[in-house]
PDB file of C-alpha atoms in Angstrom:
ATOM      1  CA  MET A 194      22.805   6.150 -17.919  1.00  0.00           C
ATOM      2  CA  LEU A 195      21.269   3.735 -15.411  1.00  0.00           C
ATOM      3  CA  LEU A 196      24.607   3.350 -13.600  1.00  0.00           C
ATOM      4  CA  LYS A 197      24.839   7.140 -13.256  1.00  0.00           C
ATOM      5  CA  ARG A 198      21.288   7.184 -11.862  1.00  0.00           C
ATOM      6  CA  THR A 199      22.193   4.498  -9.335  1.00  0.00           C
ATOM      7  CA  LEU A 200      25.260   6.447  -8.225  1.00  0.00           C
ATOM      8  CA  VAL A 201      23.259   9.684  -7.914  1.00  0.00           C
ATOM      9  CA  GLY A 202      20.671   7.613  -6.026  1.00  0.00           C
ATOM     10  CA  LEU A 203      23.211   6.728  -3.343  1.00  0.00           C
ATOM     11  CA  ILE A 204      22.729  10.194  -1.902  1.00  0.00           C
ATOM     12  CA  ARG A 205      19.510  11.470  -3.462  1.00  0.00           C
ATOM     13  CA  SER A 206      16.126  10.009  -2.632  1.00  0.00           C
ATOM     14  CA  TYR A 207      13.870  11.937  -5.010  1.00  0.00           C
ATOM     15  CA  GLU A 208      13.433  12.559  -8.724  1.00  0.00           C
ATOM     16  CA  GLY A 209      11.163  14.790 -10.751  1.00  0.00           C
ATOM     17  CA  THR A 210      10.270  15.661 -14.313  1.00  0.00           C
ATOM     18  CA  GLY A 211       9.815  19.015 -15.984  1.00  0.00           C
ATOM     19  CA  ASP A 212       9.982  20.808 -19.306  1.00  0.00           C
ATOM     20  CA  LYS A 213      13.563  21.946 -18.566  1.00  0.00           C
ATOM     21  CA  ALA A 214      14.921  18.558 -17.413  1.00  0.00           C
ATOM     22  CA  LYS A 215      18.461  17.821 -18.620  1.00  0.00           C
ATOM     23  CA  ASP A 216      17.744  14.094 -18.991  1.00  0.00           C
ATOM     24  CA  PRO A 217      15.433  13.568 -22.017  1.00  0.00           C
ATOM     25  CA  ALA A 218      13.688  10.720 -20.180  1.00  0.00           C
ATOM     26  CA  LEU A 219      12.618  13.205 -17.492  1.00  0.00           C
ATOM     27  CA  LYS A 220      11.065  15.792 -19.802  1.00  0.00           C
ATOM     28  CA  SER A 221       7.363  16.502 -19.318  1.00  0.00           C
ATOM     29  CA  HIS A 222       5.137  14.334 -21.491  1.00  0.00           C
ATOM     30  CA  VAL A 223       2.629  16.382 -23.465  1.00  0.00           C
ATOM     31  CA  TYR A 224      -0.578  14.938 -24.872  1.00  0.00           C
ATOM     32  CA  LYS A 225      -3.032  16.427 -27.350  1.00  0.00           C
ATOM     33  CA  LEU A 226      -5.931  16.233 -24.917  1.00  0.00           C
ATOM     34  CA  SER A 227      -7.820  18.787 -22.871  1.00  0.00           C
ATOM     35  CA  ARG A 228      -6.885  18.801 -19.180  1.00  0.00           C
ATOM     36  CA  GLU A 229     -10.227  17.202 -18.248  1.00  0.00           C
ATOM     37  CA  LYS A 230      -9.822  14.353 -20.743  1.00  0.00           C
ATOM     38  CA  ALA A 231      -6.150  13.861 -19.848  1.00  0.00           C
ATOM     39  CA  TRP A 232      -7.115  13.825 -16.153  1.00  0.00           C
ATOM     40  CA  GLU A 233      -9.700  11.065 -16.690  1.00  0.00           C
ATOM     41  CA  GLU A 234      -7.279   8.945 -18.731  1.00  0.00           C
ATOM     42  CA  VAL A 235      -4.358   9.392 -16.328  1.00  0.00           C
ATOM     43  CA  VAL A 236      -6.415   8.632 -13.194  1.00  0.00           C
ATOM     44  CA  SER A 237      -8.039   5.540 -14.705  1.00  0.00           C
ATOM     45  CA  THR A 238      -4.644   4.282 -15.937  1.00  0.00           C
ATOM     46  CA  LEU A 239      -2.900   4.863 -12.593  1.00  0.00           C
ATOM     47  CA  LYS A 240      -5.697   3.084 -10.703  1.00  0.00           C
ATOM     48  CA  LYS A 241      -5.003  -0.065 -12.740  1.00  0.00           C
ATOM     49  CA  MET A 242      -1.221  -0.095 -12.244  1.00  0.00           C
ATOM     50  CA  GLN A 243       0.064  -3.010 -10.181  1.00  0.00           C
ATOM     51  CA  GLY A 244       2.013  -2.149  -7.038  1.00  0.00           C
ATOM     52  CA  TYR A 245       0.788   1.444  -6.798  1.00  0.00           C
ATOM     53  CA  LYS A 246      -1.805   2.654  -4.297  1.00  0.00           C
ATOM     54  CA  LEU A 247      -3.784   5.792  -5.167  1.00  0.00           C
ATOM     55  CA  LEU A 248      -4.026   7.928  -2.013  1.00  0.00           C
ATOM     56  CA  HIS A 249      -5.509  11.241  -3.191  1.00  0.00           C
ATOM     57  CA  GLU A 250      -6.756  12.824  -6.355  1.00  0.00           C
ATOM     58  CA  VAL A 251      -7.450  16.551  -6.459  1.00  0.00           C
ATOM     59  CA  GLN A 252      -8.826  17.417  -9.877  1.00  0.00           C
ATOM     60  CA  SER A 253      -9.050  21.165  -9.181  1.00  0.00           C
ATOM     61  CA  VAL A 254      -5.240  21.401  -8.953  1.00  0.00           C
ATOM     62  CA  GLY A 255      -4.551  18.416 -11.216  1.00  0.00           C
ATOM     63  CA  GLU A 256      -2.656  16.311  -8.687  1.00  0.00           C
ATOM     64  CA  ILE A 257      -2.742  12.597  -8.033  1.00  0.00           C
ATOM     65  CA  VAL A 258      -0.804  11.168  -5.091  1.00  0.00           C
ATOM     66  CA  LEU A 259       0.322   7.540  -5.212  1.00  0.00           C
ATOM     67  CA  GLU A 260       2.261   5.329  -2.871  1.00  0.00           C
ATOM     68  CA  LYS A 261       4.518   2.427  -3.815  1.00  0.00           C
ATOM     69  CA  ARG A 262       6.359  -0.013  -1.567  1.00  0.00           C
ATOM     70  CA  THR A 263       9.762  -1.190  -2.719  1.00  0.00           C
ATOM     71  CA  MET A 264      10.943  -4.760  -2.354  1.00  0.00           C
ATOM     72  CA  PHE A 265      13.142  -3.549   0.510  1.00  0.00           C
ATOM     73  CA  GLY A 266      10.099  -2.274   2.393  1.00  0.00           C
ATOM     74  CA  ARG A 267      10.649   1.441   1.777  1.00  0.00           C
ATOM     75  CA  THR A 268       7.739   3.629   0.811  1.00  0.00           C
ATOM     76  CA  MET A 269       7.803   5.984  -2.148  1.00  0.00           C
ATOM     77  CA  ASP A 270       5.474   8.957  -2.420  1.00  0.00           C
ATOM     78  CA  ILE A 271       4.653   9.860  -6.012  1.00  0.00           C
ATOM     79  CA  THR A 272       2.831  12.967  -7.202  1.00  0.00           C
ATOM     80  CA  VAL A 273       1.524  13.010 -10.763  1.00  0.00           C
ATOM     81  CA  SER A 274       0.487  16.443 -12.043  1.00  0.00           C
ATOM     82  CA  VAL A 275      -1.767  17.022 -15.033  1.00  0.00           C
ATOM     83  CA  ILE A 276      -1.224  20.572 -16.270  1.00  0.00           C
ATOM     84  CA  SER A 277      -3.055  22.415 -19.010  1.00  0.00           C
ATOM     85  CA  VAL A 278      -0.604  23.758 -21.618  1.00  0.00           C
ATOM     86  CA  ASP A 279      -3.391  25.275 -23.694  1.00  0.00           C
ATOM     87  CA  PRO A 280      -7.064  24.286 -24.264  1.00  0.00           C
ATOM     88  CA  LEU A 281      -6.073  21.328 -26.462  1.00  0.00           C
ATOM     89  CA  ARG A 282      -2.830  20.129 -24.826  1.00  0.00           C
ATOM     90  CA  SER A 283      -1.926  18.841 -21.377  1.00  0.00           C
ATOM     91  CA  ALA A 284       1.409  17.991 -19.804  1.00  0.00           C
ATOM     92  CA  VAL A 285       2.013  15.237 -17.261  1.00  0.00           C
ATOM     93  CA  ASP A 286       4.808  15.669 -14.715  1.00  0.00           C
ATOM     94  CA  ILE A 287       5.851  13.234 -12.008  1.00  0.00           C
ATOM     95  CA  TYR A 288       7.688  13.791  -8.726  1.00  0.00           C
ATOM     96  CA  SER A 289       8.751  10.744  -6.756  1.00  0.00           C
ATOM     97  CA  ALA A 290      10.441  10.692  -3.336  1.00  0.00           C
ATOM     98  CA  SER A 291      11.463   7.862  -1.034  1.00  0.00           C
ATOM     99  CA  ARG A 292      10.833   8.029   2.691  1.00  0.00           C
ATOM    100  CA  GLY A 293      13.858   7.527   4.904  1.00  0.00           C
ATOM    101  CA  SER A 294      17.326   9.014   5.077  1.00  0.00           C
ATOM    102  CA  LEU A 295      19.383   6.948   2.637  1.00  0.00           C
ATOM    103  CA  GLY A 296      19.389   7.405  -1.138  1.00  0.00           C
ATOM    104  CA  ASP A 297      17.068   5.446  -3.422  1.00  0.00           C
ATOM    105  CA  LEU A 298      19.656   3.779  -5.723  1.00  0.00           C
ATOM    106  CA  GLY A 299      17.787   5.195  -8.705  1.00  0.00           C
ATOM    107  CA  SER A 300      14.432   3.631  -7.860  1.00  0.00           C
ATOM    108  CA  ASN A 301      12.537   6.953  -8.123  1.00  0.00           C
ATOM    109  CA  TYR A 302      13.983   7.406 -11.614  1.00  0.00           C
ATOM    110  CA  ARG A 303      12.832   3.907 -12.593  1.00  0.00           C
ATOM    111  CA  VAL A 304       9.352   4.516 -11.127  1.00  0.00           C
ATOM    112  CA  ILE A 305       8.968   7.675 -13.228  1.00  0.00           C
ATOM    113  CA  LEU A 306      10.035   5.804 -16.384  1.00  0.00           C
ATOM    114  CA  ASP A 307       7.613   2.994 -15.505  1.00  0.00           C
ATOM    115  CA  ILE A 308       4.646   5.372 -15.061  1.00  0.00           C
ATOM    116  CA  TYR A 309       5.491   7.271 -18.264  1.00  0.00           C
ATOM    117  CA  ARG A 310       5.811   3.972 -20.183  1.00  0.00           C
ATOM    118  CA  VAL A 311       2.312   2.898 -19.050  1.00  0.00           C
ATOM    119  CA  LEU A 312       0.780   6.335 -19.764  1.00  0.00           C
ATOM    120  CA  ASP A 313       2.427   6.492 -23.208  1.00  0.00           C
ATOM    121  CA  LYS A 314       1.074   3.043 -24.034  1.00  0.00           C
ATOM    122  CA  LYS A 315      -2.452   4.151 -23.088  1.00  0.00           C
ATOM    123  CA  LEU A 316      -2.219   7.681 -24.552  1.00  0.00           C
ATOM    124  CA  GLY A 317       0.266   7.023 -27.364  1.00  0.00           C
ATOM    125  CA  ALA A 318      -2.104   8.292 -30.039  1.00  0.00           C
ATOM    126  CA  TYR A 319      -2.197  11.701 -28.310  1.00  0.00           C
ATOM    127  CA  LYS A 320       1.487  12.046 -27.380  1.00  0.00           C
ATOM    128  CA  LEU A 321       3.294  15.103 -28.741  1.00  0.00           C
ATOM    129  CA  ASN A 322       7.086  15.161 -28.955  1.00  0.00           C
ATOM    130  CA  ASN A 323       9.390  18.159 -28.493  1.00  0.00           C
ATOM    131  CA  VAL A 324       6.724  20.661 -27.530  1.00  0.00           C
TER     132      VAL A 324
END
């Protein structure tokens, strides 16, 4: 799967998650938390992640914008969205795009998996599967 991502990344320089994603790793992650509680947990977790710089957080729309520099000096812009599914559940979606004209060699895909891995570790007790 990673080889396919690298090949796709030769031409594509963005990746995103959603509830209809074909790749199971890119499906929205849903947590049994209210949007406010999920927001607090996600923001505090993202602030502690090494290598990521938090640029903006807009709680009213549930968006957090991060920046990450790659080892090749490219900059990636990452938007993490916290969406209310219902009063007791929230979904987290991530969109990552690299600046510049060439593809990303799958680095946006890896960044999304990295962020989800850290969030799932922190919020594992609240994670819901196959919602």
